[in-house]
Amino acid sequence: MNLYQLRRVVPVRSDLMKKGPTRAPHRSLLRALGLTDSEMGRPFIAVVNSASDYIPGHRHLKEIGEAVKAGIRNAGGVPFEFQTIGVCDGLSMNHKGMKYSLCSRELIADSIEVMLTAHPVDAVVFVPNCDKIVPGMMLAACRMNLPSIFVSGGPMLPGEHNGVRFGLSEMFEAVGSYAEGKIDEAELTALEKSACPTCGSCSGMYTANSMNCLTEAIGMALPGNGTIPAVMSERIQLAKTAGETILRLYEEDIKPSDILTKEAFENALRGEMALGCSTNSVLHLTAIAYEMGVPLDIDSIDKVSRETPQLCKLNPASQVFITDLNKVGGIPAVFRELSRGGFVHTDCLTVCGTVGDRIAKAPAADGDVLRTLENPFRKDGGIAVLKGNLAPEGAVVKQGAVAPEMMQHTGPARCFDCEEDASEAILGGKIKPGDVVVIRYEGPKGGPGMREMLAPTSSLTGMGLGSSVALITDGRFSGATRGAAVGHVSPEALAGGPIALIRDGDLVEVDITNRMLNLKVSEEELAKRRAEWKAPERELTGYIKRYAQHVTSGSRGAVFEK
């Protein structure tokens, strides 16, 4: 018996456009789509897909969407697919396009709200894969609060060159190596042709894979969502199962508000710290919690970070990749190990049973890719929150990818008011060991759009400066960034934050060990500079202008005020 034939216990939301004499015109339009009388009586399920010929991580999502629809039909539902926009952070990196990446998160959420309200459905399957698309869809799922499930496109296989595996982060670092004369153009081209060998989200624990793993960890996706490679048939099977599962969620009327509880967010944060995820996940989890009405701020994230051990050290922090984690049990295995220390709320509901159900049959930690609680990579989490007179509202760093010698660093500031100027100075050999590069006016309002700084951080690493130069910014970093790169410095420069007051030569203290970020300048001098400071004028048009008017601080997830 198909699930739709079971006794109805929840209202049929799609009846708003298909039931009763007054909906005859609506039904005539549905018949124009080819719907039969039988299908008119079944649950209508939206499939929100971000398939795109533009994005390597999304090129195969049409196939994933077809598998989802097959699963929906298997279980007795009627699928309706539509697509959203998506920005590839790699392709938009280091030029004006990156200003529109984080901005796209709000557009994605808004457009889905429009579609699902204008065309009432009974449940939703979300098919994202990269960066802002995952959290944008999560925001929409919270807002609509329909029975929902996520299934991503899965990670790309790592590249390989001369017997060494590598990913996109190393490709960006190769640009710095080329500028420094460490490799020639032929080697750069050979790396370029090897870095991204398949479709899927880029192979390291970058933002896309971080968010796909955390969507699984928080309970909104099936086990394997974050780690099964894009090119495996198991990924198609997962998509079909997600399509079948959404009918059960519909029958039981299990909604995001039932899953996304305070405890579920804490589980996600535990996973984030254990995995060593992208710093962007702080922005996105904060924003999703805000949309769901769950209290979550930078201080609560810091508390979880201080308590939770880092159990995985994945690329770009090492030569271990997300696909290696999949082979040793994926996220269920991570949570099984965390649960041994009482770090997990095992009674939290997910789209398929409880967290406890998921980890019951998960393999034990292998001790290598996934370390045990007794032998972690770090005793605290992969992400640290820093505060001090330079970041009164906080800043974040991926400490799990910082060289030991850079955990505490004090050096002279080299200040730049945009990413382009900083990159030019770095590639021009103007940054010296010991410096602290400061990139400002790149925050949510100041950029606008809070650009990722993968190009300058990777150039520093590629030029051999990753273990001697720190970088701080009110912008943000790609999950591919490694080194003493501190982002989300809040308040941002355009809001008059202390980062706007730094001058070349000022000593900046980056103390990750003690979670401090300070400017070694007297309060009297800072007060004098503050009195003289004026916000730079900018000429903005279109969506980016509206975004700058409404977006809040990075410490709040760069959300719009409700």
XYZ file of C-alpha atoms in Angstrom:
562
model
C 0.000 0.000 0.000
C 1.339 3.445 -0.913
C 1.710 5.925 1.912
C -0.854 8.293 0.387
C -3.473 5.571 0.863
C -2.987 5.509 4.624
C -5.469 7.243 6.903
C -5.021 10.998 6.655
C -4.024 12.646 9.918
C -2.926 16.077 8.644
C -4.566 18.684 6.405
C -3.893 18.515 2.681
C -2.254 21.883 2.067
C -2.384 21.497 -1.693
C -6.209 21.455 -1.428
C -5.916 25.252 -1.365
C -5.499 25.069 -5.138
C -7.166 21.788 -6.117
C -10.275 20.978 -4.025
C -13.883 22.016 -4.534
C -15.959 23.609 -7.319
C -14.201 27.000 -7.004
C -10.908 25.332 -7.840
C -12.071 23.936 -11.186
C -10.040 26.603 -13.053
C -6.981 25.666 -10.999
C -7.483 21.990 -11.754
C -7.764 22.769 -15.444
C -4.292 24.300 -15.300
C -2.991 21.270 -13.428
C -4.515 19.024 -16.094
C -2.571 21.047 -18.655
C 0.537 19.647 -16.950
C -0.741 16.136 -17.671
C -2.095 15.289 -14.211
C -4.642 12.474 -14.001
C -7.666 12.103 -11.728
C -5.641 9.732 -9.571
C -2.817 12.212 -9.173
C -5.216 14.981 -8.191
C -5.976 13.042 -5.001
C -2.371 12.427 -4.023
C 0.015 14.592 -1.977
C 1.745 17.304 -4.007
C 5.483 17.397 -3.224
C 7.757 20.250 -4.311
C 11.301 19.430 -5.396
C 13.391 22.589 -5.027
C 16.502 22.048 -7.121
C 19.542 24.266 -7.649
C 20.729 22.428 -10.787
C 22.911 24.628 -12.977
C 25.249 24.296 -15.931
C 27.287 27.065 -14.305
C 28.373 25.282 -11.119
C 30.479 22.075 -11.011
C 28.796 21.107 -7.748
C 25.365 21.423 -9.370
C 25.925 20.125 -12.901
C 24.561 16.692 -11.973
C 21.643 17.839 -9.824
C 19.143 17.274 -12.642
C 19.915 13.555 -12.254
C 19.598 13.827 -8.473
C 16.256 15.592 -8.936
C 14.988 12.836 -11.216
C 15.925 10.242 -8.592
C 14.091 12.248 -5.915
C 10.985 12.409 -8.124
C 11.189 8.654 -8.731
C 11.226 8.120 -4.976
C 8.235 10.416 -4.505
C 6.287 8.497 -7.137
C 7.362 5.192 -5.568
C 5.726 6.289 -2.326
C 2.566 7.632 -3.964
C 3.217 11.367 -4.236
C 3.152 13.770 -7.166
C 6.419 15.701 -7.616
C 6.673 19.272 -8.925
C 10.200 20.506 -9.550
C 11.439 24.076 -9.841
C 14.914 25.594 -9.683
C 16.673 28.295 -7.702
C 19.672 30.461 -8.473
C 23.100 29.592 -7.133
C 26.532 31.246 -6.998
C 29.747 29.224 -7.296
C 32.116 30.772 -4.784
C 35.152 29.465 -6.646
C 34.136 31.113 -9.908
C 33.129 34.361 -8.200
C 36.270 34.526 -6.028
C 38.528 37.592 -5.980
C 36.376 39.884 -8.148
C 33.140 41.843 -7.887
C 31.074 38.685 -8.238
C 31.975 37.569 -4.708
C 30.007 40.526 -3.325
C 26.912 38.680 -4.517
C 27.612 35.268 -2.993
C 26.406 35.725 0.584
C 23.729 38.080 -0.752
C 22.289 35.206 -2.769
C 21.376 33.344 0.435
C 18.521 35.773 1.150
C 17.362 35.813 -2.487
C 17.185 32.012 -2.532
C 15.115 31.950 0.660
C 12.783 34.689 -0.584
C 12.242 33.112 -4.005
C 11.384 29.732 -2.477
C 8.921 31.406 -0.100
C 7.272 33.022 -3.134
C 7.013 29.775 -5.088
C 5.764 27.599 -2.228
C 3.206 30.153 -1.101
C 1.898 30.902 -4.582
C 1.657 27.184 -5.404
C 0.606 25.332 -2.215
C 2.184 21.917 -1.723
C 2.097 19.336 1.049
C 5.835 18.800 1.579
C 9.218 19.715 0.116
C 12.447 18.009 -0.916
C 15.374 20.421 -1.161
C 18.250 19.585 -3.534
C 21.226 21.908 -2.938
C 24.954 21.319 -2.905
C 27.125 24.413 -2.601
C 27.880 27.234 -0.210
C 24.999 29.729 0.158
C 22.438 27.489 -1.541
C 22.283 25.030 1.382
C 21.638 27.678 4.073
C 19.372 29.662 1.736
C 17.166 26.599 1.361
C 17.355 25.938 5.107
C 16.105 29.464 5.776
C 13.193 28.807 3.422
C 12.427 25.462 5.105
C 12.269 27.218 8.482
C 10.092 29.992 7.113
C 7.576 27.731 5.348
C 7.620 25.003 8.042
C 6.294 22.319 5.700
C 7.428 18.697 6.072
C 10.883 18.864 4.497
C 14.001 16.837 3.743
C 17.352 17.735 2.181
C 19.475 15.674 -0.192
C 22.667 17.222 -1.532
C 24.610 16.408 -4.669
C 27.592 15.118 -2.687
C 31.311 15.920 -2.693
C 33.723 15.873 -5.622
C 36.538 13.323 -5.634
C 39.924 14.854 -4.786
C 42.335 15.662 -7.567
C 45.661 13.907 -7.986
C 48.965 15.077 -9.446
C 52.239 13.136 -9.389
C 50.707 10.668 -6.958
C 49.607 13.341 -4.475
C 45.941 14.056 -3.810
C 44.873 17.686 -3.569
C 41.871 19.991 -3.844
C 40.808 23.435 -4.932
C 42.484 25.104 -1.939
C 45.883 23.887 -3.124
C 45.021 25.186 -6.592
C 44.560 28.686 -5.210
C 47.811 28.291 -3.262
C 49.570 27.326 -6.491
C 48.916 30.861 -7.767
C 51.084 32.168 -4.909
C 53.736 29.549 -5.633
C 53.795 30.625 -9.280
C 54.086 34.313 -8.316
C 56.999 33.426 -6.021
C 58.713 31.480 -8.819
C 58.430 28.163 -7.001
C 56.620 26.514 -9.932
C 56.523 27.346 -13.632
C 53.531 27.869 -15.905
C 53.590 24.261 -17.141
C 53.278 22.975 -13.561
C 50.519 25.478 -12.811
C 48.589 24.273 -15.879
C 49.094 20.614 -14.946
C 47.665 21.299 -11.484
C 44.780 23.258 -13.012
C 43.807 20.275 -15.144
C 43.894 17.863 -12.183
C 42.352 19.768 -9.265
C 38.650 19.180 -9.949
C 38.267 15.749 -11.603
C 34.515 15.180 -11.169
C 31.257 16.974 -10.548
C 30.261 17.630 -6.939
C 30.995 20.113 -4.180
C 34.742 20.832 -3.939
C 36.575 17.981 -2.250
C 37.781 19.468 1.056
C 35.937 20.411 4.232
C 35.050 23.720 2.634
C 31.763 25.556 3.178
C 29.625 23.393 0.883
C 30.674 20.100 2.462
C 30.528 21.696 5.909
C 26.909 22.715 5.407
C 25.898 19.402 3.832
C 27.431 17.546 6.792
C 25.757 19.887 9.271
C 22.382 19.532 7.537
C 22.755 15.815 8.220
C 24.015 16.433 11.767
C 21.090 18.703 12.633
C 18.633 16.058 11.452
C 17.241 17.508 8.204
C 18.913 14.979 5.879
C 19.470 11.227 5.725
C 22.713 9.588 6.882
C 25.325 9.906 4.140
C 24.038 13.240 2.862
C 27.286 15.049 3.656
C 29.845 12.436 2.658
C 28.714 10.039 -0.113
C 30.646 11.125 -3.243
C 28.700 12.781 -6.034
C 29.694 10.176 -8.617
C 28.613 7.066 -6.703
C 25.382 5.203 -7.420
C 24.769 5.286 -3.671
C 24.108 9.016 -4.083
C 21.261 8.250 -6.521
C 19.888 5.670 -4.099
C 20.030 8.258 -1.308
C 18.048 10.690 -3.468
C 15.365 8.078 -4.163
C 15.162 7.244 -0.475
C 14.780 10.945 0.345
C 11.875 11.108 -2.117
C 10.236 8.136 -0.428
C 10.948 9.464 3.064
C 9.220 12.792 2.442
C 5.876 10.987 2.119
C 6.346 9.493 5.577
C 7.235 12.911 6.983
C 4.088 14.249 5.344
C 1.890 11.491 6.767
C 3.293 12.056 10.249
C 3.289 15.859 9.774
C 6.893 16.151 10.945
C 8.012 19.695 10.186
C 11.304 21.610 10.529
C 10.032 23.137 13.782
C 9.826 19.597 15.208
C 13.436 18.848 14.250
C 15.267 22.170 14.530
C 15.199 22.523 18.298
C 17.756 24.146 20.581
C 19.228 20.699 21.238
C 19.474 19.962 17.505
C 21.454 23.171 16.946
C 23.756 22.158 19.773
C 24.257 18.798 18.071
C 25.129 20.598 14.841
C 27.631 22.801 16.658
C 29.214 19.738 18.258
C 29.565 18.238 14.801
C 30.991 21.488 13.457
C 33.702 21.560 16.111
C 34.533 17.867 15.830
C 34.808 18.034 12.041
C 36.741 21.315 11.822
C 34.203 22.909 9.497
C 34.357 26.187 7.574
C 34.048 29.421 9.562
C 31.128 30.249 7.256
C 29.085 27.636 9.102
C 29.020 30.030 12.080
C 27.310 32.631 9.870
C 24.818 30.148 8.504
C 23.882 28.274 11.684
C 23.343 31.613 13.422
C 21.096 32.781 10.579
C 19.105 29.521 10.470
C 18.573 29.611 14.235
C 17.392 33.228 13.967
C 14.868 32.244 11.280
C 13.685 29.302 13.409
C 13.410 31.440 16.546
C 16.027 29.421 18.433
C 18.440 31.446 20.617
C 22.004 31.116 19.278
C 24.733 33.721 19.512
C 28.488 33.983 19.181
C 29.006 33.398 22.917
C 27.060 30.126 22.929
C 29.080 28.982 19.903
C 32.274 29.824 21.773
C 31.103 27.783 24.769
C 30.504 24.696 22.613
C 33.871 25.224 20.926
C 35.738 25.277 24.229
C 34.106 22.005 25.337
C 34.134 19.905 22.140
C 37.232 18.046 20.875
C 38.254 18.136 17.225
C 38.199 14.546 15.992
C 38.772 15.044 12.244
C 41.413 17.076 10.426
C 40.238 17.182 6.846
C 41.588 18.993 3.805
C 42.617 21.859 3.649
C 44.026 21.201 7.136
C 45.504 17.881 5.935
C 45.633 15.500 3.005
C 42.590 13.586 4.323
C 39.411 14.267 2.357
C 35.669 14.148 2.970
C 35.503 10.968 0.872
C 37.895 9.321 3.358
C 35.492 10.200 6.169
C 32.712 8.533 4.199
C 34.701 5.288 4.065
C 34.994 5.124 7.872
C 31.335 5.769 8.633
C 30.689 9.449 7.910
C 28.692 11.676 10.248
C 27.004 8.789 12.140
C 30.444 7.511 13.161
C 31.480 11.011 14.273
C 28.345 11.302 16.405
C 28.791 7.815 17.830
C 32.218 8.856 19.081
C 30.958 12.202 20.416
C 28.122 10.427 22.227
C 30.672 8.405 24.208
C 31.582 11.644 25.950
C 28.004 12.777 26.443
C 28.327 15.494 23.795
C 25.235 14.507 21.799
C 21.490 14.795 22.440
C 20.652 11.310 21.183
C 16.892 11.755 21.642
C 16.680 14.547 19.033
C 14.248 13.820 16.201
C 15.554 13.610 12.619
C 13.954 12.922 9.251
C 14.491 9.204 9.972
C 14.184 8.335 13.638
C 16.292 9.816 16.409
C 19.991 10.608 16.513
C 20.331 7.578 18.770
C 18.791 5.380 16.073
C 21.300 6.679 13.544
C 24.386 6.011 15.588
C 23.324 2.613 16.949
C 24.794 0.749 13.966
C 27.538 3.257 13.080
C 31.121 1.953 13.127
C 33.502 2.926 15.901
C 36.135 5.591 15.278
C 38.971 4.206 13.142
C 41.532 6.247 15.111
C 43.089 7.784 11.998
C 40.582 9.690 9.842
C 38.237 9.849 12.830
C 40.123 9.945 16.100
C 38.830 8.838 19.473
C 37.926 11.122 22.350
C 41.059 9.903 24.133
C 43.309 11.023 21.267
C 41.735 14.053 19.537
C 43.508 16.405 17.168
C 42.560 19.165 19.596
C 40.910 19.135 23.002
C 38.732 22.033 21.860
C 36.840 22.625 18.617
C 38.085 23.302 15.119
C 36.610 26.821 15.165
C 37.457 29.444 17.802
C 35.712 32.711 18.640
C 38.091 35.591 19.443
C 37.254 38.796 21.285
C 39.176 41.877 22.390
C 39.407 45.584 21.688
C 39.606 44.838 17.955
C 36.525 42.609 17.962
C 34.167 43.570 20.814
C 31.357 41.561 19.167
C 33.649 38.705 18.190
C 35.608 37.220 15.299
C 36.150 33.646 14.131
C 39.111 31.546 13.033
C 39.434 27.965 11.803
C 41.999 27.123 14.481
C 42.114 23.483 13.434
C 43.912 24.609 10.260
C 46.413 26.992 11.915
C 50.103 26.121 12.233
C 51.172 25.760 15.891
C 53.663 28.624 15.611
C 50.853 30.999 14.546
C 48.480 30.276 17.411
C 49.976 33.342 19.103
C 51.322 36.125 16.909
C 51.918 39.846 17.330
C 53.068 41.905 14.386
C 52.829 45.232 12.563
C 49.626 45.953 10.653
C 49.583 46.320 6.896
C 46.203 47.915 6.150
C 44.121 47.629 2.981
C 40.622 48.968 2.367
C 39.667 46.250 -0.145
C 40.656 42.735 -1.113
C 42.104 43.730 -4.495
C 44.694 46.056 -2.938
C 45.744 43.388 -0.455
C 46.111 40.733 -3.166
C 48.204 43.081 -5.292
C 50.531 43.773 -2.361
C 50.844 40.088 -1.476
C 51.597 38.948 -5.019
C 53.905 41.955 -5.435
C 56.109 40.738 -2.581
C 55.290 43.675 -0.307
C 54.202 41.552 2.687
C 57.011 40.369 4.945
C 57.260 37.634 7.582
C 55.772 38.805 10.859
C 53.223 41.174 9.285
C 49.510 41.215 10.084
C 47.512 41.901 6.924
C 44.326 43.870 7.652
C 41.573 43.846 5.008
C 38.623 46.046 5.944
C 35.464 47.586 4.485
C 34.621 44.077 3.255
C 31.935 43.314 5.889
C 28.237 42.652 5.228
C 27.489 46.363 4.810
C 30.949 47.547 3.869
C 31.665 45.187 0.985
C 28.792 45.021 0.613
C 28.349 41.280 0.761
C 31.161 40.136 3.071
C 33.453 38.692 0.421
C 35.495 35.538 0.970
C 39.260 36.085 1.089
C 40.556 32.805 -0.297
C 42.775 34.468 -2.900
C 44.927 36.505 -0.461
C 45.108 33.759 2.194
C 46.031 31.115 -0.371
C 48.600 33.394 -1.970
C 50.266 33.882 1.416
C 50.389 30.111 1.930
C 51.629 29.429 -1.579
C 54.404 32.000 -1.168
C 55.591 30.337 2.029
C 54.212 32.989 4.395
C 51.401 30.922 5.918
C 53.420 30.188 9.056
C 54.664 33.748 9.594
C 51.892 36.166 8.495
C 48.421 36.592 10.026
C 45.420 38.106 8.267
C 42.347 39.711 9.823
C 39.252 41.020 8.081
C 35.662 42.090 8.616
C 34.960 39.964 5.558
C 34.972 36.184 5.670
C 36.925 33.193 4.447
C 36.301 30.211 2.248
C 36.300 26.878 4.025
C 39.359 26.237 1.856
C 41.340 28.825 3.817
C 44.020 27.681 6.229
C 46.448 29.596 8.423
C 46.034 32.382 10.980
C 43.147 33.962 9.091
C 40.657 35.699 11.389
C 37.349 36.763 9.833
C 33.937 38.208 10.712
C 35.654 40.923 12.816
C 32.709 42.747 14.362
C 31.654 45.518 14.432
C 32.785 45.930 10.842
C 34.756 48.913 9.577
C 31.836 50.630 7.841
C 29.943 50.600 11.143
C 32.877 52.359 12.810
C 34.298 49.205 14.353
C 37.835 49.339 15.774
C 39.199 47.599 12.665
C 38.580 50.906 10.832
C 40.968 52.693 13.205
C 44.082 50.565 12.625
C 47.027 52.293 10.957
C 50.058 50.823 9.221
C 52.661 49.807 11.765
C 50.275 49.404 14.693
C 50.951 46.202 16.596
C 48.113 43.681 16.327
C 47.909 40.734 18.731
C 46.337 37.546 17.379
C 46.184 35.163 20.344
C 44.139 32.184 19.227
C 45.216 30.089 22.201
C 43.587 32.539 24.609
C 40.921 33.625 22.089
C 41.968 37.258 22.004
C 42.249 39.841 19.199
C 43.717 43.144 20.318
C 45.177 46.344 18.895
C 48.187 47.521 20.921
C 47.188 51.180 20.848
C 46.098 53.271 23.832
C 42.444 54.066 24.403
C 43.289 57.754 24.225
C 44.795 57.376 20.764
C 41.880 55.244 19.592
C 39.423 57.879 20.834
C 41.317 60.528 18.870
C 41.237 58.397 15.712
C 37.556 57.644 16.201
C 36.758 61.365 16.341
C 38.605 61.890 13.046
C 37.146 58.843 11.255
C 34.572 59.190 8.487
C 32.844 56.346 6.681
C 33.867 56.167 3.014
C 31.221 57.093 0.488
C 30.090 54.407 -1.949
C 27.920 54.422 -5.026
C 25.678 51.375 -4.961
C 22.844 50.317 -7.244
C 20.381 47.479 -7.600
C 20.099 44.537 -5.225
C 23.477 45.111 -3.582
C 22.286 48.568 -2.466
C 19.134 47.136 -0.897
C 21.169 44.377 0.728
C 23.544 46.871 2.351
C 20.581 48.784 3.758
C 19.064 45.764 5.520
C 21.875 43.359 6.446
C 23.085 43.118 10.048
C 26.474 42.361 11.616
C 28.470 39.241 10.810
C 28.329 38.397 14.521
C 24.574 37.954 14.083
C 24.864 35.796 10.965
C 24.519 38.711 8.523
C 20.744 38.276 8.669
C 18.045 40.745 7.709
C 16.079 42.227 10.566
C 12.642 40.624 10.789
